[in-house]
Structures are given as C-alpha cells and as structure tokens.
PDB file of C-alpha atoms and ligand atoms in Angstrom:
ATOM      1  CA  MET A   1      99.702 120.786  99.640  1.00 52.00           C
ATOM      2  CA  ASN A   2      96.657 121.049  97.416  1.00 62.00           C
ATOM      3  CA  ASN A   3      93.022 120.156  97.796  1.00 70.00           C
ATOM      4  CA  GLU A   4      92.713 118.190  94.561  1.00 73.00           C
ATOM      5  CA  PRO A   5      91.558 114.626  95.111  1.00 92.00           C
ATOM      6  CA  ARG A   6      94.118 112.094  93.983  1.00 97.00           C
ATOM      7  CA  LEU A   7      91.624 110.099  91.911  1.00 98.00           C
ATOM      8  CA  PRO A   8      90.236 112.033  88.926  1.00 98.00           C
ATOM      9  CA  ALA A   9      86.454 112.092  88.391  1.00 97.00           C
ATOM     10  CA  GLY A  10      85.031 108.991  86.758  1.00 98.00           C
ATOM     11  CA  GLN A  11      88.026 106.782  87.665  1.00 98.00           C
ATOM     12  CA  ARG A  12      88.244 103.738  89.959  1.00 98.00           C
ATOM     13  CA  LEU A  13      91.374 102.410  91.593  1.00 98.00           C
ATOM     14  CA  THR A  14      92.802  99.052  90.563  1.00 97.00           C
ATOM     15  CA  GLU A  15      95.607  97.063  92.160  1.00 95.00           C
ATOM     16  CA  ASP A  16      96.397  94.911  89.129  1.00 96.00           C
ATOM     17  CA  TRP A  17      97.717  96.238  85.853  1.00 97.00           C
ATOM     18  CA  PRO A  18      95.397  95.723  82.871  1.00 97.00           C
ATOM     19  CA  ILE A  19      96.971  95.098  79.461  1.00 98.00           C
ATOM     20  CA  LEU A  20      95.396  97.214  76.731  1.00 96.00           C
ATOM     21  CA  HIS A  21      96.475  97.855  73.183  1.00 97.00           C
ATOM     22  CA  TYR A  22      95.247  97.666  69.617  1.00 96.00           C
ATOM     23  CA  GLY A  23      96.632  94.845  67.488  1.00 96.00           C
ATOM     24  CA  SER A  24      99.261  92.279  68.381  1.00 97.00           C
ATOM     25  CA  ILE A  25     102.326  92.560  70.593  1.00 98.00           C
ATOM     26  CA  PRO A  26     105.437  93.258  68.514  1.00 97.00           C
ATOM     27  CA  SER A  27     108.423  91.252  69.677  1.00 94.00           C
ATOM     28  CA  ILE A  28     111.595  93.305  69.448  1.00 97.00           C
ATOM     29  CA  SER A  29     114.979  91.932  70.520  1.00 98.00           C
ATOM     30  CA  LEU A  30     117.347  94.341  72.243  1.00 98.00           C
ATOM     31  CA  ASP A  31     119.819  93.725  69.385  1.00 98.00           C
ATOM     32  CA  GLU A  32     117.420  95.061  66.772  1.00 98.00           C
ATOM     33  CA  TRP A  33     115.818  97.772  68.925  1.00 98.00           C
ATOM     34  CA  SER A  34     116.445 101.348  67.812  1.00 98.00           C
ATOM     35  CA  PHE A  35     115.094 104.721  68.779  1.00 98.00           C
ATOM     36  CA  LYS A  36     114.987 107.751  66.515  1.00 98.00           C
ATOM     37  CA  ILE A  37     114.319 111.441  67.000  1.00 99.00           C
ATOM     38  CA  ASP A  38     113.704 113.441  63.841  1.00 98.00           C
ATOM     39  CA  GLY A  39     111.651 116.231  62.315  1.00 98.00           C
ATOM     40  CA  LEU A  40     112.123 119.776  63.623  1.00 99.00           C
ATOM     41  CA  VAL A  41     115.301 119.233  65.659  1.00 99.00           C
ATOM     42  CA  GLU A  42     118.849 120.528  65.310  1.00 98.00           C
ATOM     43  CA  ASN A  43     120.309 117.046  65.855  1.00 98.00           C
ATOM     44  CA  SER A  44     118.442 113.987  64.649  1.00 98.00           C
ATOM     45  CA  ILE A  45     119.347 110.900  66.627  1.00 98.00           C
ATOM     46  CA  ASP A  46     119.209 107.175  65.915  1.00 98.00           C
ATOM     47  CA  ILE A  47     120.403 105.171  68.906  1.00 98.00           C
ATOM     48  CA  ASN A  48     120.626 101.508  69.794  1.00 98.00           C
ATOM     49  CA  TRP A  49     119.843  99.829  73.123  1.00 98.00           C
ATOM     50  CA  SER A  50     123.287 100.291  74.658  1.00 98.00           C
ATOM     51  CA  ASP A  51     123.358 103.973  73.640  1.00 98.00           C
ATOM     52  CA  PHE A  52     119.952 104.365  75.309  1.00 98.00           C
ATOM     53  CA  MET A  53     121.033 102.608  78.504  1.00 98.00           C
ATOM     54  CA  ASN A  54     124.172 104.782  78.627  1.00 98.00           C
ATOM     55  CA  LEU A  55     122.105 107.975  78.774  1.00 98.00           C
ATOM     56  CA  PRO A  56     121.406 109.381  82.274  1.00 98.00           C
ATOM     57  CA  GLN A  57     118.876 107.118  83.994  1.00 98.00           C
ATOM     58  CA  THR A  58     116.147 108.402  86.316  1.00 98.00           C
ATOM     59  CA  LYS A  59     113.543 106.781  88.589  1.00 98.00           C
ATOM     60  CA  VAL A  60     110.198 108.527  89.014  1.00 98.00           C
ATOM     61  CA  VAL A  61     106.907 107.560  90.642  1.00 98.00           C
ATOM     62  CA  SER A  62     103.523 108.468  89.152  1.00 98.00           C
ATOM     63  CA  ASP A  63      99.884 107.428  88.891  1.00 98.00           C
ATOM     64  CA  ILE A  64      98.273 105.921  85.777  1.00 98.00           C
ATOM     65  CA  HIS A  65      94.844 107.097  84.615  1.00 98.00           C
ATOM     66  CA  CYS A  66      93.374 105.098  81.731  1.00 98.00           C
ATOM     67  CA  VAL A  67      90.456 106.508  79.726  1.00 97.00           C
ATOM     68  CA  THR A  68      88.628 103.179  80.215  1.00 97.00           C
ATOM     69  CA  THR A  69      88.308 104.347  83.890  1.00 98.00           C
ATOM     70  CA  TRP A  70      90.985 102.381  85.745  1.00 98.00           C
ATOM     71  CA  SER A  71      93.717 104.157  87.683  1.00 98.00           C
ATOM     72  CA  LYS A  72      96.804 102.644  89.274  1.00 98.00           C
ATOM     73  CA  TYR A  73      98.794 104.511  91.920  1.00 98.00           C
ATOM     74  CA  ASP A  74     102.506 104.617  92.703  1.00 98.00           C
ATOM     75  CA  ASN A  75     104.113 103.242  89.577  1.00 98.00           C
ATOM     76  CA  GLN A  76     107.876 103.479  89.734  1.00 98.00           C
ATOM     77  CA  TRP A  77     109.334 103.969  86.272  1.00 99.00           C
ATOM     78  CA  GLU A  78     112.996 103.941  85.339  1.00 99.00           C
ATOM     79  CA  GLY A  79     114.428 105.196  82.076  1.00 99.00           C
ATOM     80  CA  VAL A  80     115.551 108.331  80.255  1.00 99.00           C
ATOM     81  CA  LEU A  81     113.764 111.618  80.898  1.00 99.00           C
ATOM     82  CA  ILE A  82     112.539 113.273  77.730  1.00 98.00           C
ATOM     83  CA  ASN A  83     114.228 116.419  79.069  1.00 98.00           C
ATOM     84  CA  GLU A  84     117.546 114.543  78.652  1.00 98.00           C
ATOM     85  CA  LEU A  85     116.669 113.682  75.055  1.00 98.00           C
ATOM     86  CA  LEU A  86     115.740 117.326  74.399  1.00 98.00           C
ATOM     87  CA  LYS A  87     119.226 118.426  75.490  1.00 98.00           C
ATOM     88  CA  ILE A  88     120.695 116.187  72.808  1.00 98.00           C
ATOM     89  CA  CYS A  89     118.276 116.740  69.924  1.00 98.00           C
ATOM     90  CA  GLN A  90     117.558 120.465  70.548  1.00 98.00           C
ATOM     91  CA  PRO A  91     114.091 121.113  69.127  1.00 98.00           C
ATOM     92  CA  LYS A  92     113.884 123.996  66.661  1.00 98.00           C
ATOM     93  CA  ASP A  93     111.835 127.082  67.590  1.00 98.00           C
ATOM     94  CA  ASN A  94     108.922 125.971  65.409  1.00 98.00           C
ATOM     95  CA  ALA A  95     108.700 122.502  67.017  1.00 98.00           C
ATOM     96  CA  MET A  96     105.432 122.629  69.002  1.00 98.00           C
ATOM     97  CA  HIS A  97     104.225 119.027  69.058  1.00 99.00           C
ATOM     98  CA  VAL A  98     105.658 115.537  69.132  1.00 99.00           C
ATOM     99  CA  MET A  99     104.257 112.461  67.430  1.00 99.00           C
ATOM    100  CA  PHE A 100     105.329 109.266  69.165  1.00 99.00           C
ATOM    101  CA  HIS A 101     105.658 106.274  66.824  1.00 99.00           C
ATOM    102  CA  SER A 102     105.812 102.656  67.922  1.00 98.00           C
ATOM    103  CA  TYR A 103     106.771  99.281  66.555  1.00 98.00           C
ATOM    104  CA  GLY A 104     103.524  97.922  65.097  1.00 98.00           C
ATOM    105  CA  GLY A 105     102.428 101.332  63.783  1.00 98.00           C
ATOM    106  CA  TYR A 106     100.766 102.976  66.815  1.00 98.00           C
ATOM    107  CA  THR A 107     101.062 106.750  67.072  1.00 98.00           C
ATOM    108  CA  THR A 108     100.028 109.342  69.638  1.00 98.00           C
ATOM    109  CA  ASN A 109     100.494 113.129  69.730  1.00 98.00           C
ATOM    110  CA  VAL A 110     101.575 115.258  72.702  1.00 99.00           C
ATOM    111  CA  PRO A 111     102.406 118.989  72.833  1.00 99.00           C
ATOM    112  CA  LEU A 112     106.140 119.533  73.346  1.00 99.00           C
ATOM    113  CA  LYS A 113     105.541 121.595  76.497  1.00 98.00           C
ATOM    114  CA  ASP A 114     103.833 118.567  78.075  1.00 98.00           C
ATOM    115  CA  LEU A 115     107.039 116.565  77.730  1.00 98.00           C
ATOM    116  CA  GLN A 116     109.167 119.084  79.629  1.00 98.00           C
ATOM    117  CA  PHE A 117     108.392 117.859  83.140  1.00 98.00           C
ATOM    118  CA  ASP A 118     110.790 115.809  85.242  1.00 98.00           C
ATOM    119  CA  ASN A 119     108.465 112.804  85.374  1.00 98.00           C
ATOM    120  CA  VAL A 120     107.968 112.308  81.631  1.00 99.00           C
ATOM    121  CA  LEU A 121     110.246 109.644  80.237  1.00 99.00           C
ATOM    122  CA  ILE A 122     111.013 106.743  77.965  1.00 99.00           C
ATOM    123  CA  ALA A 123     110.909 103.891  80.475  1.00 99.00           C
ATOM    124  CA  HIS A 124     112.430 100.417  80.387  1.00 99.00           C
ATOM    125  CA  SER A 125     111.502  99.316  83.937  1.00 99.00           C
ATOM    126  CA  HIS A 126     108.402  99.359  86.124  1.00 98.00           C
ATOM    127  CA  ASN A 127     108.495  98.739  89.893  1.00 98.00           C
ATOM    128  CA  GLY A 128     112.032  97.402  89.644  1.00 98.00           C
ATOM    129  CA  SER A 129     111.490  94.926  86.798  1.00 98.00           C
ATOM    130  CA  THR A 130     112.075  95.160  83.077  1.00 98.00           C
ATOM    131  CA  ILE A 131     108.834  96.183  81.330  1.00 98.00           C
ATOM    132  CA  THR A 132     107.329  93.056  79.758  1.00 98.00           C
ATOM    133  CA  SER A 133     106.430  93.017  76.078  1.00 98.00           C
ATOM    134  CA  GLU A 134     102.720  92.995  77.075  1.00 98.00           C
ATOM    135  CA  HIS A 135     103.232  96.363  78.764  1.00 98.00           C
ATOM    136  CA  GLY A 136     105.337  97.886  75.986  1.00 98.00           C
ATOM    137  CA  GLY A 137     108.881  96.647  76.492  1.00 98.00           C
ATOM    138  CA  PRO A 138     111.675  97.041  75.595  1.00 98.00           C
ATOM    139  CA  ALA A 139     110.699 100.697  76.136  1.00 99.00           C
ATOM    140  CA  ARG A 140     107.555 102.812  76.358  1.00 99.00           C
ATOM    141  CA  GLY A 141     106.704 106.454  76.756  1.00 99.00           C
ATOM    142  CA  VAL A 142     105.245 107.589  80.095  1.00 99.00           C
ATOM    143  CA  VAL A 143     103.324 110.900  80.182  1.00 99.00           C
ATOM    144  CA  PRO A 144     101.645 110.638  83.591  1.00 98.00           C
ATOM    145  CA  HIS A 145      99.514 113.786  83.589  1.00 98.00           C
ATOM    146  CA  LEU A 146      97.585 112.692  80.474  1.00 98.00           C
ATOM    147  CA  TYR A 147      95.370 109.628  79.935  1.00 98.00           C
ATOM    148  CA  PHE A 148      97.455 106.523  79.461  1.00 98.00           C
ATOM    149  CA  TRP A 149      96.847 106.162  75.719  1.00 98.00           C
ATOM    150  CA  LYS A 150      99.375 109.038  75.402  1.00 98.00           C
ATOM    151  CA  SER A 151     102.036 106.678  76.836  1.00 99.00           C
ATOM    152  CA  ALA A 152     103.162 104.784  73.731  1.00 99.00           C
ATOM    153  CA  LYS A 153     104.147 101.155  74.203  1.00 98.00           C
ATOM    154  CA  TRP A 154     107.029  99.756  72.065  1.00 98.00           C
ATOM    155  CA  VAL A 155     108.020 103.329  71.240  1.00 99.00           C
ATOM    156  CA  ASN A 156     110.746 103.747  68.632  1.00 98.00           C
ATOM    157  CA  ARG A 157     110.533 107.291  67.310  1.00 99.00           C
ATOM    158  CA  MET A 158     109.710 110.861  68.351  1.00 99.00           C
ATOM    159  CA  GLU A 159     108.857 113.125  65.432  1.00 99.00           C
ATOM    160  CA  PHE A 160     108.920 116.873  66.141  1.00 99.00           C
ATOM    161  CA  ILE A 161     106.296 118.839  64.207  1.00 98.00           C
ATOM    162  CA  THR A 162     104.772 122.328  64.104  1.00 98.00           C
ATOM    163  CA  GLU A 163     101.037 121.711  63.782  1.00 98.00           C
ATOM    164  CA  GLU A 164      99.070 119.454  66.082  1.00 98.00           C
ATOM    165  CA  GLN A 165      98.232 116.181  64.315  1.00 98.00           C
ATOM    166  CA  ALA A 166      96.015 113.365  65.546  1.00 98.00           C
ATOM    167  CA  GLY A 167      97.615 110.026  66.409  1.00 98.00           C
ATOM    168  CA  PHE A 168      95.961 106.597  66.303  1.00 98.00           C
ATOM    169  CA  TRP A 169      93.275 106.838  69.013  1.00 98.00           C
ATOM    170  CA  GLU A 170      92.890 110.573  68.511  1.00 98.00           C
ATOM    171  CA  ASN A 171      91.820 109.747  64.947  1.00 98.00           C
ATOM    172  CA  TYR A 172      89.234 107.317  66.334  1.00 97.00           C
ATOM    173  CA  GLY A 173      87.555 109.945  68.502  1.00 97.00           C
ATOM    174  CA  TYR A 174      89.730 110.144  71.592  1.00 98.00           C
ATOM    175  CA  HIS A 175      90.391 113.688  72.793  1.00 98.00           C
ATOM    176  CA  ILE A 176      93.282 115.450  71.074  1.00 98.00           C
ATOM    177  CA  TYR A 177      94.871 116.395  74.447  1.00 98.00           C
ATOM    178  CA  GLY A 178      93.476 113.967  77.072  1.00 98.00           C
ATOM    179  CA  ASP A 179      93.638 115.682  80.483  1.00 98.00           C
ATOM    180  CA  PRO A 180      92.190 113.240  83.081  1.00 98.00           C
ATOM    181  CA  TRP A 181      91.497 116.136  85.484  1.00 98.00           C
ATOM    182  CA  LYS A 182      89.133 117.658  82.917  1.00 98.00           C
ATOM    183  CA  GLU A 183      87.773 114.281  81.779  1.00 98.00           C
ATOM    184  CA  GLU A 184      88.952 114.950  78.247  1.00 98.00           C
ATOM    185  CA  ARG A 185      88.101 111.397  77.196  1.00 98.00           C
ATOM    186  CA  TYR A 186      86.568 111.774  73.755  1.00 97.00           C
ATOM    187  CA  SER A 187      86.266 114.589  71.274  1.00 94.00           C
ATOM    188  CA  SER A 188      82.784 115.994  70.908  1.00 76.00           C
TER     189      SER A 188
HETATM  190  N1  LIG B   1     101.968 100.971  70.856  1.00 94.25           N
HETATM  191  C1  LIG B   1     100.823 101.121  71.545  1.00 94.25           C
HETATM  192  N2  LIG B   1     100.868 101.843  72.683  1.00 94.25           N
HETATM  193  C2  LIG B   1      99.754 102.007  73.412  1.00 94.25           C
HETATM  194  C3  LIG B   1      98.516 101.459  72.992  1.00 94.25           C
HETATM  195  C4  LIG B   1      98.492 100.732  71.784  1.00 94.25           C
HETATM  196  O1  LIG B   1      97.451 100.236  71.317  1.00 94.25           O
HETATM  197  N3  LIG B   1      99.674 100.567  71.096  1.00 94.25           N
HETATM  198  N4  LIG B   1      97.392 101.642  73.754  1.00 94.25           N
HETATM  199  C5  LIG B   1      97.404 102.744  74.710  1.00 94.25           C
HETATM  200  C6  LIG B   1      96.334 102.612  75.669  1.00 94.25           C
HETATM  201  S1  LIG B   1      94.782 102.961  75.091  1.00 94.25           S
HETATM  202  C7  LIG B   1      96.559 102.320  76.992  1.00 94.25           C
HETATM  203  S2  LIG B   1      95.311 102.367  78.144  1.00 94.25           S
HETATM  204  C8  LIG B   1      97.910 101.922  77.471  1.00 94.25           C
HETATM  205  C9  LIG B   1      97.865 100.591  78.174  1.00 94.25           C
HETATM  206  O2  LIG B   1      99.137 100.230  78.662  1.00 94.25           O
HETATM  207  P1  LIG B   1      99.265  98.882  79.497  1.00 94.25           P
HETATM  208  O3  LIG B   1      98.788  97.763  78.602  1.00 94.25           O
HETATM  209  O4  LIG B   1     100.700  98.751  79.864  1.00 94.25           O
HETATM  210  O5  LIG B   1      98.378  99.022  80.712  1.00 94.25           O
HETATM  211  O6  LIG B   1      98.850 101.835  76.414  1.00 94.25           O
HETATM  212  C10 LIG B   1      98.736 102.869  75.451  1.00 94.25           C
HETATM  213  N5  LIG B   1      99.836 102.746  74.553  1.00 94.25           N
HETATM  214 MO1  LIG B   2      93.412 103.050  76.927  1.00 94.25          MO
END
C-alpha cells in the first residue's frame, strides 16, 4: 500500500511492554472514577464509569512508538473513540487544541484535528485484558500516530482550548507535537 517502513527511524522493536511515567501510580477505584470534558465545547460532560462503559465501544489495533526509542506492534485497544465523545460534547469553532489531564496531575496537549481519526480513543482494555494501573487504568488516552507520551495514563479530563499550550513533558523540552515519523522527539 505504501513504501513507508513500519518502524520509524531511531526506534527498536520490543516484545514486552515497558512501564514509564513520572511520579507514582494513582489508584482510582471504578466507583470514584470520573471523566470530564470542558472548555470550548457546547456540552460539557462529567460521566462516571458506567456512563463511560455504556458509550459505543470500539476495538482498534495500532503500534506504539515511545520517544525513549522502543516500539511495540499490534496493540489491540478497546474503549470509546474520541470521535464518539466529540459527537456528544460538540467542540466550538474556536476549539483548536485539547489538553488531556490525568489523575496525579499529568497533562499533555494534542491538536483537535489529531484526535479525529478512527483509531484515537480513551481505552480501558489492551489485548483483551483490563488495562492495569501500571499502564494507566482504569482508562488512558491512545493517540497512536504521535509518540506515546501523548497517550495520557489515568486520564480524567479533556479541556478544549484555542491556543496551543505545553503539557507536562512538552514543558520539559519534549516536542510540542511529537510525530515519530519526523523524529520530533525534543524541541530545539
Ligand atoms: N498520566 C501519565 N501519563 C503518561 C505518562 C506519565 O508520566 N503520566 N508518561 C507518558 C510516557 S512518557 C509514556 S512513554 C507512556 C508510557 O505508557 P506505558 O507505561 O503504558 O508504557 O505513558 C505516557 N503517559
Ligand atoms: Mo515516554
């Protein structure tokens, strides 16, 4: 179909799944879990776990590319497509970027247009099993065409904004966009 290699430059394939995050693992029970969408949207939402699980569920398969140079192929994710959430919250015309917020305080920024693909989701399962807390459960973002730091573990909020703002790692020198095919690892 295309002549692009599957492995981006500077990456090496791994079979295991490294655990990487800043700080400690927040433990969130499903009873207390909530997910909010706010900022520049017509309909703000604040849903609990059963609301989330009652939204249309989708399975997608994608590759992971971490900026620390490991890649992992064929990850099956299950959860709610961000496109489904966009139908409900209806971003306003001036909403151009989204800041993901997580339990524990992590943030990462992604342009809204990069969330409008049918493999970008808020996932609760990986390869048929519930995502463990080490890997971001109860739920994490998955934005497969960007480096994996853009996939927020323990995600609990999407904030729609106009201007691009730097999230946690972006503030510490990671690239503002993070395209693995252009090796956008760090800002210069
Ligand atoms: N909440 C949160 N999400 C996060 C991070 C983090 O520190 N906190 N680290 C990011 C980075 S740098 C990577 S490489 C991936 C690692 O996900 P994994 O531990 O499931 O492999 O999570 C991303 N999401
Ligand atoms: Mo990372």
